[in-house]
Coordinates of C-alpha atoms in Angstrom, one line a residue:
X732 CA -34.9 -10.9 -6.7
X733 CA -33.9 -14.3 -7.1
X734 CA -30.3 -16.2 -5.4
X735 CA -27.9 -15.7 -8.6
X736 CA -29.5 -11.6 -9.0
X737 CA -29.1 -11.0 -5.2
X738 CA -25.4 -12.4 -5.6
X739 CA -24.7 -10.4 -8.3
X740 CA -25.9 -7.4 -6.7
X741 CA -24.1 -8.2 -3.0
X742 CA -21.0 -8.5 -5.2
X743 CA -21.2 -4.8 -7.3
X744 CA -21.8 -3.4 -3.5
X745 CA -18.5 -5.2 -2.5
X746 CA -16.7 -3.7 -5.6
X747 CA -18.1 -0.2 -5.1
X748 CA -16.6 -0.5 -1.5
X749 CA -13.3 -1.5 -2.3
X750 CA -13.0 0.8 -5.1
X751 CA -14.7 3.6 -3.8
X752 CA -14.3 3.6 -0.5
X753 CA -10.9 6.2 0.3
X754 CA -12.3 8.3 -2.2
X755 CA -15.7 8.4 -0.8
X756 CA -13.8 9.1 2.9
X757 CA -11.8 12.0 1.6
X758 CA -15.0 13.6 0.0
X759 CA -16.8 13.5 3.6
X760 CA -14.1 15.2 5.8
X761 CA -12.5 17.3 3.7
X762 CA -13.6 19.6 4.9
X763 CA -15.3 18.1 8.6
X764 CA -12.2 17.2 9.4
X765 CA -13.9 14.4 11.4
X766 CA -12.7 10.9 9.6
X767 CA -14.0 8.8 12.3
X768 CA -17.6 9.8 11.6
X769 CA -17.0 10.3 7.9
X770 CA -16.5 6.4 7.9
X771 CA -19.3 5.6 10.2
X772 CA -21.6 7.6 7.9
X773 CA -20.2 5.3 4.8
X774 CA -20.3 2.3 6.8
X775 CA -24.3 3.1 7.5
X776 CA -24.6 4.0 3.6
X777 CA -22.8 0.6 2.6
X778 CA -25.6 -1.0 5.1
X779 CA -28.6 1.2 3.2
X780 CA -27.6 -0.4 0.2
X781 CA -27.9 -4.3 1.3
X782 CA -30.8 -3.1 2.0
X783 CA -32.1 -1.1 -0.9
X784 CA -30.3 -1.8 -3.8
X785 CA -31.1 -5.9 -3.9
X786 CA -34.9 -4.3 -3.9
X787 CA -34.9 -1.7 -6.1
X788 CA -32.0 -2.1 -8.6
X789 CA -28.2 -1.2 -8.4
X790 CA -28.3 2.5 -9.3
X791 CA -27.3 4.0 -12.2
X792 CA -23.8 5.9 -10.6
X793 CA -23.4 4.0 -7.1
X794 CA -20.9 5.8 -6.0
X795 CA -23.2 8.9 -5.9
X796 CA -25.8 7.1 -3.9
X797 CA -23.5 6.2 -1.6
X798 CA -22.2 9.8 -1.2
X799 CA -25.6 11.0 -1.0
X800 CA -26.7 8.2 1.9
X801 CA -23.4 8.8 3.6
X802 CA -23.9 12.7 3.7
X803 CA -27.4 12.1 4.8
X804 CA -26.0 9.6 7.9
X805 CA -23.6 12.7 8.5
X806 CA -25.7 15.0 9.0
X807 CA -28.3 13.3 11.2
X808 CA -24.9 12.1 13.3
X809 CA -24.7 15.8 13.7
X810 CA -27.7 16.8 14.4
X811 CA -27.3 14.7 17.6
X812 CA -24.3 15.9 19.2
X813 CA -24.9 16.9 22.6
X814 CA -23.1 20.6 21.3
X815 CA -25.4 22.0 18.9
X816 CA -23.3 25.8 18.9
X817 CA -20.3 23.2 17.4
X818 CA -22.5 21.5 14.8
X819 CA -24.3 23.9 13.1
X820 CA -21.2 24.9 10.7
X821 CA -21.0 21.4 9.6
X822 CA -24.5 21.2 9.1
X823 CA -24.8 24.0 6.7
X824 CA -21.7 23.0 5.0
X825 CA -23.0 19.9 4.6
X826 CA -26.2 21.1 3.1
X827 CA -24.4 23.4 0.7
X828 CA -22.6 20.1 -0.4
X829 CA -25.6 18.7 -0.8
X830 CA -27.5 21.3 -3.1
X831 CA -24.6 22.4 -4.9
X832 CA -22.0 19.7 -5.5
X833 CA -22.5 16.6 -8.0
X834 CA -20.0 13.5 -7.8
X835 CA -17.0 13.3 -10.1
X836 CA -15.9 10.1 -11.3
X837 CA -12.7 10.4 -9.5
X838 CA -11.2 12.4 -6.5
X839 CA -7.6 12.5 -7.1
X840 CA -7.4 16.0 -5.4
X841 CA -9.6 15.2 -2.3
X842 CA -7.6 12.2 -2.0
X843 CA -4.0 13.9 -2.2
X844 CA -5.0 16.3 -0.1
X845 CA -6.0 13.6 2.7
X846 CA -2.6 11.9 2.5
X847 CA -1.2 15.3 3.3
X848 CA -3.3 16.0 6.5
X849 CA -2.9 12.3 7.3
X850 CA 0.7 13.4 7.2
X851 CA 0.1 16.6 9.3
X852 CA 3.3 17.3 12.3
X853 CA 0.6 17.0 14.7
X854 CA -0.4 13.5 14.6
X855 CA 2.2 10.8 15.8
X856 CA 4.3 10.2 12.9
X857 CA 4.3 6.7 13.9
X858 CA 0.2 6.6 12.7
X859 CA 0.8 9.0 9.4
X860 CA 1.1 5.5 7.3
X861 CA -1.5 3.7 9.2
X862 CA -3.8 6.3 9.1
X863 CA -3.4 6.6 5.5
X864 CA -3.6 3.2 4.8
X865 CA -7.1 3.0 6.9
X866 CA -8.6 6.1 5.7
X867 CA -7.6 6.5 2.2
X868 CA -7.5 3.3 0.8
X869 CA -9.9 1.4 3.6
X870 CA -7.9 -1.4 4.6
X871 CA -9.1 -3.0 8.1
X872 CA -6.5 -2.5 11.3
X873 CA -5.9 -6.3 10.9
X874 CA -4.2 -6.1 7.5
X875 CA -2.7 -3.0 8.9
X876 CA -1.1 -4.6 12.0
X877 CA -0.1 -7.4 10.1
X878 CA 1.9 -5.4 7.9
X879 CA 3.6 -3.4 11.1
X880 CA 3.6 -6.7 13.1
X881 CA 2.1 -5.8 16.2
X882 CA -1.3 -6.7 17.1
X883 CA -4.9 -6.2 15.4
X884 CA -6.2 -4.3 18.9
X885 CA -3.4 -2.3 19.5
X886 CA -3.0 -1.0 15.9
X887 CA -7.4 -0.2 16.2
X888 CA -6.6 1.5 19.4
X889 CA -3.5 3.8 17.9
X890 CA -6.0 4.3 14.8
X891 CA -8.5 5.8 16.7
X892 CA -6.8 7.9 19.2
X893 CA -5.1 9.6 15.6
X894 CA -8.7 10.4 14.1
X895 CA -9.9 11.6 17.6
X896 CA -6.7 13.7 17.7
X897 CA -7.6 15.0 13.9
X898 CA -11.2 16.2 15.0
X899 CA -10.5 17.7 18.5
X900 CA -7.1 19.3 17.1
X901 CA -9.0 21.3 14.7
X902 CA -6.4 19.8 11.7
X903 CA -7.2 21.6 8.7
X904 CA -7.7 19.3 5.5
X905 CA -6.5 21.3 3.2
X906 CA -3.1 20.5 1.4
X907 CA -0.2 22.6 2.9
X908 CA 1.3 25.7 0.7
X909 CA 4.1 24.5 -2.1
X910 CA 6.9 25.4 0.2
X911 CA 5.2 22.9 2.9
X912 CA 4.8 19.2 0.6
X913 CA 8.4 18.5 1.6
X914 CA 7.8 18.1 4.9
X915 CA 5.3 15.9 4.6
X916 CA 6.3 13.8 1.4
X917 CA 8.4 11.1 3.1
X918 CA 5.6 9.9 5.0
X919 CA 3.2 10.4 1.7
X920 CA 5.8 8.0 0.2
X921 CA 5.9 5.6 3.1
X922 CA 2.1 5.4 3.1
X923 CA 2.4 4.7 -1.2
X924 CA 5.0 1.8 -0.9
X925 CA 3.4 0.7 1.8
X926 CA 0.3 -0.1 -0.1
X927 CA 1.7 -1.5 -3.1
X928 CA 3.7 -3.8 -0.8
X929 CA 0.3 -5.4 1.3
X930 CA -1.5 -5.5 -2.5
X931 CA 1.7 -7.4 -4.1
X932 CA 1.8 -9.7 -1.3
X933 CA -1.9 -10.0 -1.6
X934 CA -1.6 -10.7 -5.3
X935 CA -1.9 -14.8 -4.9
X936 CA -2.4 -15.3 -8.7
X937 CA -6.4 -14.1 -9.0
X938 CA -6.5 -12.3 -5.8
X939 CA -7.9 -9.4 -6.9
X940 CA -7.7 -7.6 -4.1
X941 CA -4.3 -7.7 -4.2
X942 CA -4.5 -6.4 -7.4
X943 CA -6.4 -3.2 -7.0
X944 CA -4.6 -2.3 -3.6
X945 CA -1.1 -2.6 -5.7
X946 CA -3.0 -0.4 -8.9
X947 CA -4.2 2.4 -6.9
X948 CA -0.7 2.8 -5.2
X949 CA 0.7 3.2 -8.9
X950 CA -2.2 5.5 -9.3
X951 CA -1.4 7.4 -6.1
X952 CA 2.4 8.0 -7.5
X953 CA 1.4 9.2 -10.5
X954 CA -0.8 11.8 -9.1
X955 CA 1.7 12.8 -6.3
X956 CA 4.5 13.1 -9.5
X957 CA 1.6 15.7 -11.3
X958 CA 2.1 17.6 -7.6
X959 CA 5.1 17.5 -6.8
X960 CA 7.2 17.1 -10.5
X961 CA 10.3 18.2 -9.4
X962 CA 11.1 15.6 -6.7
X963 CA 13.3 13.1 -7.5
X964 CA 11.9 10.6 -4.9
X965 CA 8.8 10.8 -6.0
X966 CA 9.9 9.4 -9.3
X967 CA 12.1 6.8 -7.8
X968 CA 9.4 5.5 -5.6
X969 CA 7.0 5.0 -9.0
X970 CA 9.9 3.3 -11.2
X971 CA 10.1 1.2 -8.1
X972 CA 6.4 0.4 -8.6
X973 CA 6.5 -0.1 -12.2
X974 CA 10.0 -1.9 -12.0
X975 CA 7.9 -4.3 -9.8
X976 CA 4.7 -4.4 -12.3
X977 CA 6.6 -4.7 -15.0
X978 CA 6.9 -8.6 -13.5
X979 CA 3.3 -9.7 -12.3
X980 CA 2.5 -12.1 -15.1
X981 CA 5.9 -14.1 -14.7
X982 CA 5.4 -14.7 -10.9
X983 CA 2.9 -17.1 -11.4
X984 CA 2.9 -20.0 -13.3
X985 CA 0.5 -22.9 -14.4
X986 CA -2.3 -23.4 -11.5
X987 CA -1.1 -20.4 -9.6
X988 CA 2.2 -21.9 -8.7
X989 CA 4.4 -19.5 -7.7
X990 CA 7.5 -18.4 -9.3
X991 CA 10.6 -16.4 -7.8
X992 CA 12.5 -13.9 -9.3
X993 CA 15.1 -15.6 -10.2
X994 CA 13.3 -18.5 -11.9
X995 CA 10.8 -15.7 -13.7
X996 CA 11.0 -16.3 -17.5
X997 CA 12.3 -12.4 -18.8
X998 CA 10.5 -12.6 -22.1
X999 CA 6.8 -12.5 -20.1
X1000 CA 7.7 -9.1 -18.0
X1001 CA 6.4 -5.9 -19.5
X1002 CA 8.8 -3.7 -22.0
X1003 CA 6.5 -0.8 -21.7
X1004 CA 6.4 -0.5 -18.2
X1005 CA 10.6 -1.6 -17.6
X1006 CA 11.0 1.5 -20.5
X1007 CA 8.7 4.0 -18.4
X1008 CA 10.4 3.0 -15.2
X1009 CA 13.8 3.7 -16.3
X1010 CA 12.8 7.0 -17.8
X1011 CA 11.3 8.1 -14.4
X1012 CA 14.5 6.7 -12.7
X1013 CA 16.9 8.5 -15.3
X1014 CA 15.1 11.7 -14.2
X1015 CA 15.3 11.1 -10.4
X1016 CA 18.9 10.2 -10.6
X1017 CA 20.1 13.5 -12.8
X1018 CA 19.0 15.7 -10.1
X1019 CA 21.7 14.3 -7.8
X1020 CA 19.8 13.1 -4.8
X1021 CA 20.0 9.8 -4.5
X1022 CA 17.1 8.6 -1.8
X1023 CA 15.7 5.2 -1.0
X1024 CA 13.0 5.2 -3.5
X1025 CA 15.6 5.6 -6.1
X1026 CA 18.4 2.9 -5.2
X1027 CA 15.4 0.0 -4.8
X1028 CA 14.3 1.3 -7.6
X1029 CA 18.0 0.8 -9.1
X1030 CA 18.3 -2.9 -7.8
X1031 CA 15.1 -3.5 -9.4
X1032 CA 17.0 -2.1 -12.2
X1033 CA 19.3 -4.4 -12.7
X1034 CA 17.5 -7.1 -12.6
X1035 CA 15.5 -5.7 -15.5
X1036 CA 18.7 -5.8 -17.1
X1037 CA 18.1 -9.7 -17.5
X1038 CA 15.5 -9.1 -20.1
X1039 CA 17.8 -7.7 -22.3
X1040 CA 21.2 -9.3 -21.6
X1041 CA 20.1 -12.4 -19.8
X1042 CA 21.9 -12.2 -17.2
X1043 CA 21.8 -10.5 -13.7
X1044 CA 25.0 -8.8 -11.9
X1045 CA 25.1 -9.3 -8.3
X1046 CA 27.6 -7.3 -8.1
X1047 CA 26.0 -3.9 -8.8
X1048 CA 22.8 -5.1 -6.6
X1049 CA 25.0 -5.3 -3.9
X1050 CA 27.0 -2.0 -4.2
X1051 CA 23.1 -0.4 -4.9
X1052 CA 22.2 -2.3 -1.1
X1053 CA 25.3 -1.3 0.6
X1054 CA 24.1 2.6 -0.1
X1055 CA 20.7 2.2 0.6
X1056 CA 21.1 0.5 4.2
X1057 CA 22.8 3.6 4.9
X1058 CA 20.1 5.8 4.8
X1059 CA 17.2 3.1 5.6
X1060 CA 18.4 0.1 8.0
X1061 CA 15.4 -2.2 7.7
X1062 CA 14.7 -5.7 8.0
X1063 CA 13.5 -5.8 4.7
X1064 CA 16.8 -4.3 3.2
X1065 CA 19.2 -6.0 5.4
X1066 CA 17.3 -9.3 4.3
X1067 CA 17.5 -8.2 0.8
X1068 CA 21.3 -7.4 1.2
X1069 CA 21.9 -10.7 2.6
X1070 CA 20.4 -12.6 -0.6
X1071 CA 22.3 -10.1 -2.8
X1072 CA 25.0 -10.7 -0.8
X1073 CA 24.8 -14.7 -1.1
X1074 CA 24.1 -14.5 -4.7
X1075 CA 27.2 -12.6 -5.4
X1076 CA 29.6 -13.6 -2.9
X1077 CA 28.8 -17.6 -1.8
X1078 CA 26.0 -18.5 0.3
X1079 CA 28.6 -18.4 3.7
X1080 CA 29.2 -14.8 2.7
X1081 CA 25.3 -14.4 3.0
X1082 CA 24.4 -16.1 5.7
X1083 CA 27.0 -13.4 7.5
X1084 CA 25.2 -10.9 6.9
X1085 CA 22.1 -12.8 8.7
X1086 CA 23.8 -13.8 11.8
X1087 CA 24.1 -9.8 11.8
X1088 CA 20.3 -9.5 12.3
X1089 CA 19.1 -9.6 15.9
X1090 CA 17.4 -13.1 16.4
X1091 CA 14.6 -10.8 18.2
X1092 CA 14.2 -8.9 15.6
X1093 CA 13.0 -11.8 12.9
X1094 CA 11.1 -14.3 14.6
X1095 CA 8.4 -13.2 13.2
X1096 CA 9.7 -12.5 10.0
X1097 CA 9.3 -14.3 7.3
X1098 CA 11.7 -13.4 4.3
X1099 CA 14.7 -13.5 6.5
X1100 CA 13.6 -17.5 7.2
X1101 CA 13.2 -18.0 3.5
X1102 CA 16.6 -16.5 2.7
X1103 CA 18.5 -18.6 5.3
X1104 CA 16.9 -21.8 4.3
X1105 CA 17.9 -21.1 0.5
X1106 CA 21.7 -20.5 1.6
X1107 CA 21.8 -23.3 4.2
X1108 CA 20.5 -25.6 1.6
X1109 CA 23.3 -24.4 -0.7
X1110 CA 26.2 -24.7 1.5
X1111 CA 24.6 -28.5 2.1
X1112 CA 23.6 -28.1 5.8
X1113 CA 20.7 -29.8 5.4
X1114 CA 19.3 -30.3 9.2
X1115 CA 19.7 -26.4 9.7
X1116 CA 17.8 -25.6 6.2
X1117 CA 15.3 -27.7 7.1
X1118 CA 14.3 -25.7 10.7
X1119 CA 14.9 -22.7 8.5
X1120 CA 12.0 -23.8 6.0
X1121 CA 9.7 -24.9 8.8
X1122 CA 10.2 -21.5 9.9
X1123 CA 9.6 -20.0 6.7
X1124 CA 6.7 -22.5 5.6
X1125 CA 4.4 -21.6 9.2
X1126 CA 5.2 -17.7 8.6
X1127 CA 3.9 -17.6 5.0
X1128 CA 0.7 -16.6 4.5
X1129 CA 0.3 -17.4 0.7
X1130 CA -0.6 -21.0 0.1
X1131 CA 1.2 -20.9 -3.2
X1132 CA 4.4 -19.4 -1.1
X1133 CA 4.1 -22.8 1.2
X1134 CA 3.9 -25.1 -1.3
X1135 CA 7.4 -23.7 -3.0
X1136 CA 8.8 -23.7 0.0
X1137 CA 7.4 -27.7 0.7
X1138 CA 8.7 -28.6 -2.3
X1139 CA 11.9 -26.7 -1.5
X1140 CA 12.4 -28.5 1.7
X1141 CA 12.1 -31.9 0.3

């Protein structure tokens, strides 16, 4: 195979990966229950195909020679545990699999029903939305413990105590009765937001990485609303999502520049999706339990609102943030509240509502920099903005992000 057709083929094995790879986890230890080696045996069928494919063609359906090569790994991992009594039900279910089970295009049971174990009371509820974000959708414990800001080590070491305590607890994967999804839907939904948040922050103009990460969430949501109809949270967290998608064309402009919110041009976000996200938010809110989901949804709402009437009222954003650090204190609300706040209210009014924040808590953070620079440089204290930007500018990890915030500072 020659350099351009070995390129070509290297890069269909890096899309299968990405694309397939949660899926292709979930099939493997559904019903195992061991993720750890369910990955290792897709890792060794990902390293069977640098191997064969670039020789003998890209098969026709590559996610089912994947499958097949990762079941095959599985079993011969089995095979030499040093318990053979324990193994042999694996192995024959594993050859059943084998003989009578075919690949599907898509998994969007398997994969539910691995959130929900993921989410099971007996793992540290701390790891449910790691764990998910590692096993379903295959993101690395570096992009994980970015997002959690702790370390790359610590989060691998937390991932793999949870998977050893999956396989030696005997945690069935199998999605809990009707009468059990509400127990485990908040951290479902945490796990969801979660990975639309890492994929829209990925989403650096043609990052498509970013892109799929933040498409399977949406995908995740709507599959979670076909479960679970009747909760309202579940719709609020998708018109969140859409809200949110409804906007990815206007946030960059000309040569990937980026382009805030508030600068966005209104006429380039989608109709469709703003129309579909208010119908799933209309429904959430009539059943009178208002959740977090459904008031970000709201302030995403309102600014939505600007496509139609030009115009965005602070006021309501802030009344929508007021509720919603009630019931969910973060640092990402409380920063959001504090630009809300600022836009509303005057820039001093804002920057209140930051000096609220312990200084401990956002040194590493780097919205709450970017806010503070924005209202310092509006109340004219320019020294202090300009720390602030620093701050902002060595925290951001999107070049595009930087060179706003450069241009900003000057």
């Amino acid at each position: 195979m020659n350099g351009s057709g070995l390129e070509s083929t290297h890069r269909t094995i890096e899309r299968v990966a990405r694309e397939s790879y949660g899926r292709l986890v979930a099939y493997l230890s559904s019903n195992t229950r061991d993720v750890a080696s369910a990955e290792d045996a897709l890792s060794n069928a990902l390293v069977a195909a640098l191997t064969t494919w670039p020789r003998d063609g890209v098969p026709q359906n590559p996610e089912a020679w994947l499958l097949t090569a990762a079941r095959h790994s599985f079993i011969d991992h089995v095979r030499h545990r040093q318990v053979a009594e324990a193994s042999e039900p694996t192995l024959l279910l594993l050859r059943e699999q084998s003989q009578e089970m075919t690949l599907s295009p898509e998994f969007p049971d398997e994969r539910l029903k691995l959130l929900f174990v993921c989410a099971h009371p007996a793992i540290d509820p701390a790891m449910h939305t790691p764990l998910m974000l590692q096993t379903v959708l295959g993101m690395d414990a570096v992009r994980i413990a970015h997002a959690f800001l702790i370390s790359p080590t610590t989060m691998g070491q937390r991932l793999v105590r949870a998977k050893t305590k999956i396989r030696d607890s005997g945690i069935k994967f199998e999605v809990p009765l009707q009468r059990e999804l509400p127990q485990r839907l908040e951290a479902v939904l945490e796990a969801i937001y979660a990975a639309f948040g890492i994929g829209w922050d990925d989403m650096a103009g043609v990052d498509q990485r970013g892109r799929d990460l933040a498409e399977e969430a949406v995908w995740l949501g709507r599959v979670l609303l076909q479960l679970m109809p009747g909760e309202a949270e579940v719709r609020g967290l998708l018109a969140l999502m859409l809200h949110c998608e409804a906007r990815r064309s206007a946030r960059r402009g000309p040569a990937g520049r980026y382009v805030p919110l508030l600068e966005q041009d209104s006429q380039q976000w989608s109709l469709p999706l703003i129309k579909e996200a208010e119908s799933h938010l209309a429904e959430a809110s009539s059943r009178g339990r208002a959740g977090r989901f459904q008031l970000e949804a709201a302030i995403q709402s309102v600014h939505a609102e600007r496509a139609r009437g030009g115009r965005t009222e602070w006021t309501a954003i802030v009344l929508f943030y007021e509720q919603l650090i009630r019931i969910s204190p973060t640092l990402g609300t409380r920063t959001g509240f504090a630009a809300a706040v600022g836009e509303a209210n005057g820039p001093e009014a804002g920057l209140a509502v930051l000096d609220g924040i312990d200084p401990d808590d956002v040194s590493a953070y780097q919205p709450y920099w970017a806010v503070r620079a924005h209202l310092l440089q509006r109340l004219g204290k320019t020294s202090e903005a300009v720390d602030a930007f620093d701050r902002a500018i060595g925290l951001a990890e999107d070049p595009a992000v930087r060179q706003f915030l450069l241009q900003r500072r000057g």
